[in-house]
PDB file of C-alpha atoms in Angstrom:
ATOM      1  CA  ILE A   1     -46.675   2.435 -15.569  1.00 90.00           C
ATOM      2  CA  ASP A   2     -44.688   3.170 -12.291  1.00 90.00           C
ATOM      3  CA  SER A   3     -47.016   0.375 -10.453  1.00 91.00           C
ATOM      4  CA  LEU A   4     -46.631  -1.216 -12.731  1.00 95.00           C
ATOM      5  CA  LEU A   5     -42.070  -1.024 -12.540  1.00 96.00           C
ATOM      6  CA  SER A   6     -42.732  -1.242  -8.570  1.00 95.00           C
ATOM      7  CA  PHE A   7     -44.784  -3.973  -9.029  1.00 96.00           C
ATOM      8  CA  GLN A   8     -41.962  -6.112 -11.783  1.00 97.00           C
ATOM      9  CA  VAL A   9     -38.947  -5.204  -8.732  1.00 97.00           C
ATOM     10  CA  ASN A  10     -40.597  -6.213  -5.589  1.00 96.00           C
ATOM     11  CA  ASN A  11     -41.575  -9.727  -6.909  1.00 96.00           C
ATOM     12  CA  LEU A  12     -38.539 -10.189  -8.834  1.00 97.00           C
ATOM     13  CA  LEU A  13     -40.642 -10.339 -12.293  1.00 97.00           C
ATOM     14  CA  SER A  14     -38.509 -10.531 -15.967  1.00 97.00           C
ATOM     15  CA  ASP A  15     -41.275  -8.311 -18.299  1.00 98.00           C
ATOM     16  CA  GLU A  16     -43.191 -11.885 -20.058  1.00 98.00           C
ATOM     17  CA  ASP A  17     -43.529 -12.592 -16.659  1.00 98.00           C
ATOM     18  CA  LEU A  18     -44.960  -9.256 -15.783  1.00 97.00           C
ATOM     19  CA  TYR A  19     -46.924  -8.501 -18.872  1.00 97.00           C
ATOM     20  CA  HIS A  20     -48.939 -12.410 -18.605  1.00 97.00           C
ATOM     21  CA  SER A  21     -49.642 -11.608 -14.866  1.00 95.00           C
ATOM     22  CA  TYR A  22     -52.902 -10.196 -12.843  1.00 93.00           C
ATOM     23  CA  VAL A  23     -51.884  -6.929 -11.891  1.00 94.00           C
ATOM     24  CA  PHE A  24     -51.297  -6.162 -15.821  1.00 96.00           C
ATOM     25  CA  THR A  25     -54.571  -4.461 -16.495  1.00 95.00           C
ATOM     26  CA  LEU A  26     -52.852  -1.830 -18.793  1.00 95.00           C
ATOM     27  CA  GLU A  27     -55.109  -3.302 -22.380  1.00 93.00           C
ATOM     28  CA  ASN A  28     -53.397  -1.471 -25.321  1.00 95.00           C
ATOM     29  CA  VAL A  29     -50.016  -2.176 -24.094  1.00 96.00           C
ATOM     30  CA  THR A  30     -47.959  -4.642 -26.167  1.00 97.00           C
ATOM     31  CA  LEU A  31     -44.842  -6.925 -23.894  1.00 97.00           C
ATOM     32  CA  GLU A  32     -42.730  -4.719 -26.492  1.00 98.00           C
ATOM     33  CA  GLN A  33     -43.697  -0.923 -25.446  1.00 97.00           C
ATOM     34  CA  TYR A  34     -43.804  -1.601 -21.869  1.00 97.00           C
ATOM     35  CA  ALA A  35     -40.163  -3.313 -22.237  1.00 98.00           C
ATOM     36  CA  SER A  36     -39.422   0.206 -24.066  1.00 98.00           C
ATOM     37  CA  VAL A  37     -40.692   2.184 -21.787  1.00 97.00           C
ATOM     38  CA  ARG A  38     -39.945   0.163 -18.476  1.00 97.00           C
ATOM     39  CA  GLN A  39     -35.199   0.225 -20.443  1.00 98.00           C
ATOM     40  CA  LEU A  40     -35.685   3.366 -21.103  1.00 97.00           C
ATOM     41  CA  TYR A  41     -36.889   4.634 -18.122  1.00 97.00           C
ATOM     42  CA  ASN A  42     -33.754   2.489 -16.847  1.00 97.00           C
ATOM     43  CA  GLN A  43     -31.894   4.711 -19.700  1.00 98.00           C
ATOM     44  CA  LYS A  44     -32.992   8.542 -17.698  1.00 98.00           C
ATOM     45  CA  LYS A  45     -32.600   7.563 -14.131  1.00 97.00           C
ATOM     46  CA  GLU A  46     -28.543   6.761 -15.591  1.00 97.00           C
ATOM     47  CA  GLU A  47     -28.418   9.762 -18.174  1.00 98.00           C
ATOM     48  CA  ALA A  48     -29.849  11.958 -14.461  1.00 98.00           C
ATOM     49  CA  GLY A  49     -27.605  10.320 -12.540  1.00 98.00           C
ATOM     50  CA  ILE A  50     -30.390   8.959  -9.626  1.00 98.00           C
ATOM     51  CA  ILE A  51     -32.102   6.139  -8.263  1.00 97.00           C
ATOM     52  CA  ASP A  52     -34.633   4.845  -7.238  1.00 96.00           C
ATOM     53  CA  PHE A  53     -35.842   3.299  -4.246  1.00 95.00           C
ATOM     54  CA  ASP A  54     -36.667   0.150  -6.234  1.00 96.00           C
ATOM     55  CA  ASP A  55     -32.750   0.575  -7.150  1.00 97.00           C
ATOM     56  CA  MET A  56     -31.936   0.448  -4.487  1.00 97.00           C
ATOM     57  CA  GLN A  57     -33.487  -2.784  -4.239  1.00 97.00           C
ATOM     58  CA  LEU A  58     -32.790  -4.600  -6.596  1.00 97.00           C
ATOM     59  CA  TYR A  59     -29.095  -3.068  -5.733  1.00 97.00           C
ATOM     60  CA  MET A  60     -29.135  -4.538  -2.541  1.00 97.00           C
ATOM     61  CA  TYR A  61     -30.422  -7.901  -4.505  1.00 98.00           C
ATOM     62  CA  THR A  62     -28.019  -8.367  -7.604  1.00 98.00           C
ATOM     63  CA  LEU A  63     -25.099  -8.096  -4.141  1.00 98.00           C
ATOM     64  CA  LEU A  64     -26.021 -10.272  -1.702  1.00 97.00           C
ATOM     65  CA  VAL A  65     -28.689 -13.064  -3.747  1.00 98.00           C
ATOM     66  CA  LYS A  66     -27.404 -13.068  -7.680  1.00 97.00           C
ATOM     67  CA  ASP A  67     -23.755 -12.487  -6.947  1.00 98.00           C
ATOM     68  CA  LYS A  68     -23.004 -12.902  -2.744  1.00 97.00           C
ATOM     69  CA  ASN A  69     -20.325 -10.453  -3.786  1.00 97.00           C
ATOM     70  CA  GLU A  70     -18.878 -11.349  -0.268  1.00 97.00           C
ATOM     71  CA  HIS A  71     -17.607  -8.047   0.528  1.00 97.00           C
ATOM     72  CA  VAL A  72     -20.343  -6.036   0.301  1.00 97.00           C
ATOM     73  CA  ILE A  73     -22.200  -9.887   2.492  1.00 96.00           C
ATOM     74  CA  ASN A  74     -19.338  -9.281   5.181  1.00 95.00           C
ATOM     75  CA  TYR A  75     -19.704  -5.484   5.101  1.00 96.00           C
ATOM     76  CA  CYS A  76     -23.526  -5.854   6.341  1.00 95.00           C
ATOM     77  CA  ARG A  77     -23.719  -8.800   8.368  1.00 94.00           C
ATOM     78  CA  ASN A  78     -19.979  -6.440  10.529  1.00 95.00           C
ATOM     79  CA  LEU A  79     -23.164  -3.545  10.693  1.00 95.00           C
ATOM     80  CA  TRP A  80     -25.994  -4.780  11.898  1.00 93.00           C
ATOM     81  CA  GLN A  81     -26.158  -8.172  14.376  1.00 91.00           C
ATOM     82  CA  TYR A  82     -30.464  -7.891  15.105  1.00 96.00           C
ATOM     83  CA  PHE A  83     -33.332  -7.057  12.205  1.00 96.00           C
ATOM     84  CA  PHE A  84     -36.402  -5.888  13.827  1.00 96.00           C
ATOM     85  CA  VAL A  85     -38.723  -5.614  11.348  1.00 97.00           C
ATOM     86  CA  ASP A  86     -41.730  -3.659  12.160  1.00 96.00           C
ATOM     87  CA  GLU A  87     -44.786  -3.957   9.634  1.00 95.00           C
ATOM     88  CA  PHE A  88     -43.181  -7.772   8.261  1.00 96.00           C
ATOM     89  CA  GLN A  89     -47.164  -7.939   6.494  1.00 94.00           C
ATOM     90  CA  ASP A  90     -45.466  -5.593   3.494  1.00 96.00           C
ATOM     91  CA  ILE A  91     -42.551  -7.068   2.855  1.00 97.00           C
ATOM     92  CA  SER A  92     -42.125  -8.399  -0.757  1.00 97.00           C
ATOM     93  CA  LYS A  93     -40.046 -11.241  -2.279  1.00 97.00           C
ATOM     94  CA  ILE A  94     -37.177  -8.984  -3.256  1.00 98.00           C
ATOM     95  CA  GLN A  95     -36.739  -7.983   1.060  1.00 97.00           C
ATOM     96  CA  PHE A  96     -37.180 -11.160   1.606  1.00 98.00           C
ATOM     97  CA  ALA A  97     -34.707 -12.461  -0.002  1.00 98.00           C
ATOM     98  CA  ILE A  98     -32.261  -9.623   0.998  1.00 97.00           C
ATOM     99  CA  LEU A  99     -33.247 -10.352   4.597  1.00 97.00           C
ATOM    100  CA  ARG A 100     -32.563 -14.586   4.224  1.00 96.00           C
ATOM    101  CA  GLU A 101     -29.216 -13.447   3.228  1.00 96.00           C
ATOM    102  CA  MET A 102     -28.866 -11.257   6.375  1.00 95.00           C
ATOM    103  CA  VAL A 103     -29.733 -13.365   8.902  1.00 96.00           C
ATOM    104  CA  THR A 104     -27.857 -16.049   9.885  1.00 93.00           C
ATOM    105  CA  ASP A 105     -29.039 -16.406  13.133  1.00 96.00           C
ATOM    106  CA  PRO A 106     -32.473 -16.572  13.971  1.00 95.00           C
ATOM    107  CA  GLN A 107     -32.917 -15.881  17.031  1.00 95.00           C
ATOM    108  CA  LYS A 108     -31.324 -12.167  15.706  1.00 96.00           C
ATOM    109  CA  LEU A 109     -34.467 -12.007  14.466  1.00 96.00           C
ATOM    110  CA  ILE A 110     -37.988 -10.334  15.053  1.00 96.00           C
ATOM    111  CA  VAL A 111     -40.760 -10.094  13.109  1.00 97.00           C
ATOM    112  CA  ILE A 112     -44.355  -7.818  13.926  1.00 95.00           C
ATOM    113  CA  GLY A 113     -47.527  -7.864  11.576  1.00 93.00           C
ATOM    114  CA  ASP A 114     -50.066  -8.214  10.073  1.00 88.00           C
ATOM    115  CA  ASP A 115     -50.799 -10.476   7.579  1.00 86.00           C
ATOM    116  CA  ASP A 116     -54.950  -8.830   7.306  1.00 83.00           C
ATOM    117  CA  GLN A 117     -53.398  -5.973   7.557  1.00 83.00           C
ATOM    118  CA  CYS A 118     -50.982  -5.836   4.066  1.00 84.00           C
ATOM    119  CA  ILE A 119     -51.646  -2.610   2.435  1.00 83.00           C
ATOM    120  CA  TYR A 120     -48.755  -2.520  -0.620  1.00 87.00           C
ATOM    121  CA  GLN A 121     -50.267  -6.001  -2.363  1.00 85.00           C
ATOM    122  CA  TRP A 122     -50.534  -3.679  -5.054  1.00 82.00           C
ATOM    123  CA  ARG A 123     -46.565  -2.477  -5.396  1.00 85.00           C
ATOM    124  CA  GLY A 124     -46.066  -6.289  -4.623  1.00 90.00           C
ATOM    125  CA  ALA A 125     -46.279  -7.831  -1.056  1.00 91.00           C
ATOM    126  CA  ASP A 126     -47.027 -10.554   0.133  1.00 93.00           C
ATOM    127  CA  PRO A 127     -48.530 -11.459   3.026  1.00 91.00           C
ATOM    128  CA  SER A 128     -47.895 -15.459   2.714  1.00 92.00           C
ATOM    129  CA  ILE A 129     -43.607 -14.305   3.584  1.00 95.00           C
ATOM    130  CA  ILE A 130     -45.849 -13.363   7.103  1.00 93.00           C
ATOM    131  CA  GLN A 131     -47.986 -16.390   7.704  1.00 92.00           C
ATOM    132  CA  ASN A 132     -45.494 -19.348   6.651  1.00 94.00           C
ATOM    133  CA  ILE A 133     -42.380 -17.384   8.988  1.00 95.00           C
ATOM    134  CA  CYS A 134     -41.362 -20.260  10.932  1.00 93.00           C
ATOM    135  CA  GLY A 135     -41.042 -22.492   8.729  1.00 93.00           C
ATOM    136  CA  TYR A 136     -37.919 -20.475   6.851  1.00 94.00           C
ATOM    137  CA  TYR A 137     -37.013 -19.985  10.395  1.00 94.00           C
ATOM    138  CA  ASP A 138     -37.384 -21.632  13.410  1.00 92.00           C
ATOM    139  CA  ILE A 139     -38.264 -19.150  15.875  1.00 93.00           C
ATOM    140  CA  PRO A 140     -41.783 -19.275  18.202  1.00 93.00           C
ATOM    141  CA  ASN A 141     -44.871 -17.379  16.979  1.00 91.00           C
ATOM    142  CA  PHE A 142     -46.845 -14.920  19.004  1.00 89.00           C
ATOM    143  CA  VAL A 143     -50.689 -13.991  18.613  1.00 84.00           C
ATOM    144  CA  LEU A 144     -51.792 -10.781  19.321  1.00 81.00           C
ATOM    145  CA  SER A 145     -55.118 -10.594  18.702  1.00 79.00           C
ATOM    146  CA  THR A 146     -56.265  -7.891  21.119  1.00 81.00           C
ATOM    147  CA  ASN A 147     -56.838  -4.285  19.544  1.00 79.00           C
ATOM    148  CA  TYR A 148     -55.933  -1.767  22.314  1.00 82.00           C
ATOM    149  CA  ARG A 149     -56.812   1.486  19.745  1.00 80.00           C
ATOM    150  CA  CYS A 150     -59.934   0.512  18.883  1.00 83.00           C
ATOM    151  CA  GLY A 151     -63.349   0.140  20.922  1.00 82.00           C
ATOM    152  CA  GLY A 152     -65.193  -2.915  21.007  1.00 82.00           C
ATOM    153  CA  GLU A 153     -67.449  -2.116  18.173  1.00 86.00           C
ATOM    154  CA  ILE A 154     -65.630  -1.632  15.825  1.00 86.00           C
ATOM    155  CA  VAL A 155     -63.254  -4.040  15.850  1.00 81.00           C
ATOM    156  CA  LYS A 156     -66.510  -6.446  15.514  1.00 82.00           C
ATOM    157  CA  HIS A 157     -67.458  -5.298  12.641  1.00 83.00           C
ATOM    158  CA  ALA A 158     -64.024  -5.320  11.272  1.00 79.00           C
ATOM    159  CA  ALA A 159     -63.344  -8.716  12.089  1.00 78.00           C
ATOM    160  CA  VAL A 160     -67.379  -9.444   9.893  1.00 81.00           C
ATOM    161  CA  GLY A 161     -65.498  -8.439   6.341  1.00 77.00           C
ATOM    162  CA  VAL A 162     -61.741  -9.206   7.240  1.00 75.00           C
ATOM    163  CA  LYS A 163     -63.230 -12.570   7.893  1.00 76.00           C
ATOM    164  CA  GLN A 164     -63.996 -13.128   4.471  1.00 70.00           C
ATOM    165  CA  ASN A 165     -60.442 -12.913   3.650  1.00 73.00           C
ATOM    166  CA  GLU A 166     -59.637 -15.635   1.953  1.00 72.00           C
ATOM    167  CA  ARG A 167     -55.998 -17.093   3.274  1.00 74.00           C
ATOM    168  CA  ARG A 168     -55.942 -15.128   6.460  1.00 76.00           C
ATOM    169  CA  SER A 169     -53.795 -16.810   9.215  1.00 74.00           C
ATOM    170  CA  GLU A 170     -56.929 -18.169  11.895  1.00 76.00           C
ATOM    171  CA  LYS A 171     -57.169 -15.386  14.330  1.00 74.00           C
ATOM    172  CA  ASP A 172     -59.823 -13.827  16.519  1.00 73.00           C
ATOM    173  CA  MET A 173     -60.388  -9.882  16.808  1.00 74.00           C
ATOM    174  CA  ILE A 174     -60.425  -8.802  20.759  1.00 77.00           C
TER     175      ILE A 174
END
């Protein structure tokens, strides 16, 4: 359930959209039961006066993207002028929507990542965002294909599996 809740927030899905998605694998749980559990979980957090990471994302999304709260947007833009995002392959739809609201000058944005290393799809990471980043922003794309962490034999064997991925940016693995 926890993974489903996180996936739902990170992909900005309604209960029904989540229920009909490929990730909803709880065979004995109805849409109504899931919605009830989610609502009760949120109620318990509110009663305890706590929030989780997904709540933080959802609150920022609501303030910056959905409600377009100018006070919050201006406050945040005054705090951060440059944006450097590492492990960008693990960004989710909600995180990218927040980032897009924050970045007003693409020349002040640097993203680093490798779509082949996306490991958080279970919680909503979307590697297509890094694959298409130059379509969202007019920024240069540099491919660093040499791996300095592993020996050539390991890279060669890893490349055999990775190259079978259906949706990946074409790049050499050296």
